GROMACS .gro file of C-alpha atoms in nm:
model
  264
    1MET     CA    1   9.799  -5.795  -5.213
    2SER     CA    2   9.479  -5.993  -5.264
    3GLU     CA    3   9.409  -6.161  -5.596
    4LEU     CA    4   9.106  -5.935  -5.652
    5LEU     CA    5   9.306  -5.617  -5.587
    6ALA     CA    6   9.584  -5.735  -5.820
    7LEU     CA    7   9.326  -5.806  -6.091
    8GLN     CA    8   9.169  -5.462  -6.047
    9ARG     CA    9   9.508  -5.290  -6.070
   10ASP     CA   10   9.600  -5.484  -6.383
   11PHE     CA   11   9.264  -5.388  -6.534
   12ALA     CA   12   9.316  -5.018  -6.453
   13ALA     CA   13   9.668  -5.029  -6.600
   14ALA     CA   14   9.539  -5.200  -6.915
   15LEU     CA   15   9.275  -4.929  -6.959
   16ARG     CA   16   9.525  -4.644  -6.926
   17GLU     CA   17   9.805  -4.799  -7.131
   18SER     CA   18   9.766  -5.038  -7.422
   19ALA     CA   19  10.114  -5.178  -7.356
   20GLN     CA   20   9.987  -5.309  -7.019
   21ALA     CA   21   9.694  -5.493  -7.176
   22PRO     CA   22   9.871  -5.832  -7.225
   23VAL     CA   23   9.926  -5.869  -6.849
   24PHE     CA   24   9.555  -5.828  -6.781
   25LEU     CA   25   9.435  -6.027  -7.083
   26ALA     CA   26   9.648  -6.323  -6.976
   27ARG     CA   27   9.427  -6.350  -6.666
   28LEU     CA   28   9.105  -6.388  -6.865
   29ALA     CA   29   8.940  -6.703  -6.991
   30GLY     CA   30   8.799  -6.728  -7.341
   31PRO     CA   31   8.923  -6.622  -7.686
   32ALA     CA   32   9.213  -6.378  -7.650
   33ALA     CA   33   9.118  -6.175  -7.958
   34ARG     CA   34   8.762  -6.129  -7.834
   35ASN     CA   35   8.882  -6.025  -7.490
   36ALA     CA   36   9.120  -5.771  -7.646
   37ASP     CA   37   8.835  -5.625  -7.853
   38LEU     CA   38   8.612  -5.598  -7.546
   39LEU     CA   39   8.890  -5.426  -7.351
   40ALA     CA   40   8.938  -5.177  -7.635
   41ILE     CA   41   8.564  -5.101  -7.631
   42TYR     CA   42   8.573  -5.052  -7.255
   43ARG     CA   43   8.875  -4.822  -7.289
   44GLY     CA   44   8.701  -4.622  -7.560
   45ASN     CA   45   8.390  -4.581  -7.344
   46ALA     CA   46   8.598  -4.470  -7.044
   47VAL     CA   47   8.780  -4.207  -7.251
   48SER     CA   48   8.455  -4.093  -7.412
   49ASN     CA   49   8.281  -4.053  -7.075
   50ALA     CA   50   8.575  -3.858  -6.932
   51HIS     CA   51   8.584  -3.637  -7.242
   52ALA     CA   52   8.211  -3.567  -7.210
   53ALA     CA   53   8.251  -3.475  -6.843
   54LEU     CA   54   8.534  -3.232  -6.924
   55ARG     CA   55   8.338  -3.074  -7.208
   56LEU     CA   56   8.050  -3.012  -6.968
   57ALA     CA   57   8.277  -2.846  -6.710
   58TYR     CA   58   8.501  -2.651  -6.952
   59PRO     CA   59   8.294  -2.533  -7.252
   60VAL     CA   60   8.484  -2.206  -7.301
   61CYS     CA   61   8.822  -2.378  -7.279
   62GLU     CA   62   8.704  -2.616  -7.549
   63GLU     CA   63   8.591  -2.326  -7.765
   64VAL     CA   64   8.923  -2.147  -7.721
   65LEU     CA   65   9.133  -2.455  -7.799
   66GLY     CA   66   8.909  -2.603  -8.066
   67VAL     CA   67   8.726  -2.935  -8.057
   68GLU     CA   68   9.017  -3.152  -8.175
   69CYS     CA   69   9.278  -2.994  -7.949
   70PHE     CA   70   9.048  -3.018  -7.648
   71ALA     CA   71   8.976  -3.384  -7.725
   72GLN     CA   72   9.351  -3.454  -7.725
   73LEU     CA   73   9.386  -3.267  -7.396
   74ALA     CA   74   9.100  -3.470  -7.249
   75ARG     CA   75   9.263  -3.797  -7.353
   76LEU     CA   76   9.596  -3.690  -7.204
   77TYR     CA   77   9.428  -3.581  -6.883
   78TRP     CA   78   9.236  -3.910  -6.858
   79HIS     CA   79   9.559  -4.104  -6.912
   80GLU     CA   80   9.729  -3.917  -6.626
   81ASN     CA   81   9.422  -3.871  -6.405
   82PRO     CA   82   9.173  -4.156  -6.441
   83ALA     CA   83   8.841  -4.100  -6.269
   84SER     CA   84   8.841  -4.215  -5.908
   85GLU     CA   85   8.477  -4.125  -5.832
   86GLY     CA   86   8.161  -4.284  -5.959
   87ASP     CA   87   8.010  -3.939  -6.015
   88LEU     CA   88   8.176  -3.787  -6.324
   89ASN     CA   89   8.047  -3.444  -6.220
   90LEU     CA   90   8.342  -3.449  -5.980
   91TYR     CA   91   8.594  -3.529  -6.254
   92GLY     CA   92   8.832  -3.267  -6.389
   93ALA     CA   93   8.923  -3.049  -6.091
   94SER     CA   94   9.296  -3.051  -6.173
   95LEU     CA   95   9.271  -2.986  -6.548
   96LEU     CA   96   9.424  -2.641  -6.500
   97GLU     CA   97   9.740  -2.807  -6.362
   98CYS     CA   98   9.759  -3.026  -6.671
   99ILE     CA   99   9.722  -2.716  -6.890
  100ALA     CA  100   9.983  -2.517  -6.696
  101ALA     CA  101  10.237  -2.801  -6.729
  102ARG     CA  102  10.218  -2.816  -7.109
  103ASP     CA  103  10.458  -2.606  -7.318
  104ASP     CA  104  10.225  -2.613  -7.618
  105PHE     CA  105   9.984  -2.382  -7.432
  106ALA     CA  106  10.254  -2.126  -7.350
  107GLU     CA  107  10.101  -1.880  -7.598
  108LEU     CA  108   9.781  -1.885  -7.391
  109PRO     CA  109   9.917  -1.785  -7.048
  110TRP     CA  110   9.567  -1.700  -6.924
  111LEU     CA  111   9.426  -2.046  -7.003
  112PRO     CA  112   9.495  -2.204  -6.658
  113ASP     CA  113   9.310  -1.918  -6.488
  114LEU     CA  114   9.023  -1.955  -6.733
  115ALA     CA  115   9.009  -2.325  -6.647
  116ARG     CA  116   9.008  -2.238  -6.275
  117LEU     CA  117   8.716  -2.003  -6.337
  118GLU     CA  118   8.519  -2.263  -6.530
  119TRP     CA  119   8.573  -2.526  -6.260
  120ALA     CA  120   8.452  -2.277  -5.997
  121LEU     CA  121   8.140  -2.224  -6.208
  122HIS     CA  122   8.095  -2.600  -6.239
  123GLU     CA  123   8.121  -2.640  -5.862
  124ALA     CA  124   7.884  -2.348  -5.807
  125GLY     CA  125   7.619  -2.534  -6.003
  126MET     CA  126   7.654  -2.830  -5.763
  127ALA     CA  127   7.684  -2.625  -5.443
  128PRO     CA  128   7.421  -2.660  -5.168
  129ASP     CA  129   7.119  -2.434  -5.189
  130HIS     CA  130   7.120  -2.129  -4.965
  131GLN     CA  131   6.885  -1.866  -4.828
  132PRO     CA  132   7.008  -1.509  -4.891
  133THR     CA  133   7.003  -1.259  -4.606
  134PRO     CA  134   6.841  -0.923  -4.695
  135PHE     CA  135   7.040  -0.602  -4.658
  136VAL     CA  136   6.776  -0.457  -4.425
  137GLN     CA  137   6.896  -0.693  -4.153
  138LEU     CA  138   7.240  -0.534  -4.163
  139ALA     CA  139   7.106  -0.181  -4.201
  140SER     CA  140   6.893  -0.225  -3.890
  141LEU     CA  141   7.193  -0.292  -3.665
  142SER     CA  142   7.335  -0.019  -3.445
  143GLU     CA  143   7.706   0.064  -3.447
  144ALA     CA  144   7.742  -0.118  -3.115
  145GLU     CA  145   7.571  -0.425  -3.259
  146LEU     CA  146   7.798  -0.412  -3.562
  147ALA     CA  147   8.109  -0.440  -3.345
  148GLY     CA  148   8.267  -0.777  -3.413
  149THR     CA  149   8.009  -0.864  -3.680
  150ARG     CA  150   8.115  -1.106  -3.953
  151LEU     CA  151   7.937  -1.213  -4.268
  152GLN     CA  152   7.875  -1.568  -4.383
  153PHE     CA  153   7.863  -1.626  -4.757
  154GLN     CA  154   7.685  -1.867  -4.987
  155PRO     CA  155   7.864  -2.200  -5.050
  156ALA     CA  156   7.905  -2.128  -5.421
  157LEU     CA  157   8.102  -1.806  -5.373
  158CYS     CA  158   8.456  -1.815  -5.511
  159LEU     CA  159   8.705  -1.534  -5.578
  160ILE     CA  160   8.970  -1.581  -5.846
  161ALA     CA  161   9.242  -1.319  -5.875
  162SER     CA  162   9.418  -1.324  -6.210
  163SER     CA  163   9.678  -1.121  -6.394
  164TRP     CA  164   9.446  -1.153  -6.692
  165PRO     CA  165   9.089  -1.035  -6.761
  166ILE     CA  166   8.946  -1.384  -6.716
  167ALA     CA  167   8.593  -1.274  -6.623
  168SER     CA  168   8.573  -1.056  -6.935
  169LEU     CA  169   8.729  -1.334  -7.142
  170TRP     CA  170   8.465  -1.578  -7.020
  171GLN     CA  171   8.187  -1.327  -7.082
  172GLN     CA  172   8.286  -1.270  -7.444
  173HIS     CA  173   8.226  -1.637  -7.517
  174GLN     CA  174   7.866  -1.624  -7.397
  175ALA     CA  175   7.583  -1.596  -7.647
  176GLU     CA  176   7.431  -1.296  -7.465
  177TRP     CA  177   7.755  -1.098  -7.492
  178ARG     CA  178   7.799  -1.176  -7.859
  179ALA     CA  179   7.441  -1.081  -7.933
  180LEU     CA  180   7.512  -0.736  -7.791
  181HIS     CA  181   7.871  -0.678  -7.907
  182GLY     CA  182   7.911  -0.904  -8.208
  183GLU     CA  183   8.288  -0.941  -8.193
  184VAL     CA  184   8.563  -1.056  -7.961
  185PHE     CA  185   8.753  -0.793  -7.763
  186GLN     CA  186   9.131  -0.778  -7.756
  187LEU     CA  187   9.304  -0.909  -7.442
  188GLU     CA  188   9.571  -0.641  -7.455
  189ASP     CA  189   9.299  -0.379  -7.404
  190CYS     CA  190   9.218  -0.521  -7.061
  191GLY     CA  191   9.410  -0.564  -6.738
  192ALA     CA  192   9.409  -0.792  -6.436
  193GLU     CA  193   9.073  -0.895  -6.293
  194THR     CA  194   8.935  -1.060  -5.984
  195ALA     CA  195   8.645  -1.278  -6.090
  196LEU     CA  196   8.354  -1.337  -5.856
  197VAL     CA  197   8.177  -1.669  -5.907
  198TYR     CA  198   7.846  -1.705  -5.729
  199ARG     CA  199   7.501  -1.851  -5.773
  200ASP     CA  200   7.194  -1.643  -5.846
  201GLY     CA  201   6.912  -1.879  -5.751
  202PHE     CA  202   7.007  -2.192  -5.944
  203LYS     CA  203   7.218  -2.014  -6.207
  204PRO     CA  204   7.598  -1.979  -6.164
  205ARG     CA  205   7.723  -1.633  -6.258
  206VAL     CA  206   8.054  -1.454  -6.317
  207LEU     CA  207   8.132  -1.093  -6.239
  208ALA     CA  208   8.452  -0.888  -6.275
  209LEU     CA  209   8.493  -0.707  -5.943
  210PRO     CA  210   8.631  -0.356  -5.891
  211ALA     CA  211   8.950  -0.360  -5.685
  212ALA     CA  212   8.785  -0.223  -5.368
  213SER     CA  213   8.499  -0.474  -5.380
  214ALA     CA  214   8.745  -0.757  -5.439
  215ASP     CA  215   8.961  -0.655  -5.142
  216LEU     CA  216   8.656  -0.631  -4.916
  217LEU     CA  217   8.518  -0.970  -5.017
  218VAL     CA  218   8.856  -1.136  -4.979
  219ALA     CA  219   8.885  -0.999  -4.626
  220LEU     CA  220   8.529  -1.087  -4.527
  221GLN     CA  221   8.546  -1.436  -4.675
  222ALA     CA  222   8.863  -1.492  -4.472
  223GLY     CA  223   8.661  -1.420  -4.158
  224GLU     CA  224   8.763  -1.062  -4.083
  225MET     CA  225   8.520  -0.845  -3.889
  226LEU     CA  226   8.302  -0.616  -4.097
  227LEU     CA  227   8.393  -0.273  -3.957
  228PRO     CA  228   8.774  -0.320  -3.964
  229ALA     CA  229   8.750  -0.463  -4.317
  230LEU     CA  230   8.548  -0.161  -4.431
  231SER     CA  231   8.797   0.078  -4.270
  232ALA     CA  232   9.092  -0.094  -4.436
  233CYS     CA  233   8.925  -0.071  -4.778
  234ALA     CA  234   8.838   0.295  -4.728
  235GLU     CA  235   9.200   0.370  -4.638
  236LYS     CA  236   9.336   0.180  -4.938
  237HIS     CA  237   9.075   0.303  -5.190
  238PRO     CA  238   8.987   0.674  -5.145
  239ASP     CA  239   8.680   0.642  -5.372
  240PHE     CA  240   8.544   0.341  -5.181
  241GLU     CA  241   8.169   0.373  -5.115
  242SER     CA  242   8.099   0.125  -4.839
  243GLN     CA  243   7.720   0.158  -4.844
  244HIS     CA  244   7.701   0.099  -5.218
  245VAL     CA  245   7.938  -0.200  -5.210
  246LEU     CA  246   7.764  -0.364  -4.914
  247HIS     CA  247   7.423  -0.314  -5.072
  248ASP     CA  248   7.550  -0.480  -5.391
  249ILE     CA  249   7.691  -0.777  -5.197
  250PHE     CA  250   7.355  -0.835  -5.031
  251GLN     CA  251   7.154  -0.758  -5.345
  252ARG     CA  252   7.332  -1.039  -5.530
  253GLY     CA  253   7.240  -1.282  -5.254
  254LEU     CA  254   7.599  -1.348  -5.151
  255VAL     CA  255   7.537  -1.326  -4.776
  256THR     CA  256   7.360  -1.610  -4.595
  257ALA     CA  257   7.406  -1.496  -4.236
  258ILE     CA  258   7.514  -1.202  -4.024
  259LEU     CA  259   7.719  -1.340  -3.739
  260PRO     CA  260   7.689  -1.103  -3.441
  261GLY     CA  261   7.985  -1.001  -3.234
  262GLU     CA  262   7.995  -0.889  -2.875
  263ALA     CA  263   7.919  -0.527  -2.804
  264PRO     CA  264   8.207  -0.330  -2.649
   0.00000   0.00000   0.00000
């Protein structure tokens, strides 16, 4: 190990754990007390920056937990998962794992899925721009041309299946929802949901999908051909309206390309 690498590792250890500070401080020239104060300031700034990044990515989780509890969670997460990227927009992807591993959140079993949803929204905001494909392009294809056709979706699209109503839970914490409804709904009144995360222009959005729409999007995102995927959904969901669902998928700008197959 080079001297520089050893110094960097001692510095990182001293930032994460105060007990490791003496090893690093012993390497430094100058007044020991002053160096210790400067290290404490650096540690405080690192924790503060990580906390700010997590607050930006997980605003609803912070609201649910409360400011103080979320700050403690952020410090714990930083201690176990120090930032490894210069861009703090990329920090916090595994917070849901930290939440799921803690017994003190056992009374909030839906919280890891809510965190997963918020991170998907955060990533959607940073996803590459895309050009939506209009529905008329699909509607203009003949049945022969549709054979083997697959759909390509926008980079921001993410599907999150949960045993809890996470899309509705997220919605109730938005100012627009509260302006209309005024009070929080009860979780026990709702069932499992598949949340669709996508980007409408530059704005990330969340939508609770009906079961048939969720099954179709899961199949199409996995690369299945359009016609077999539609047939499978129609067989599984007797009330499935393929034209309506497809029109909605295109209307929301989810599709970026129609990939043609070979005619039989």
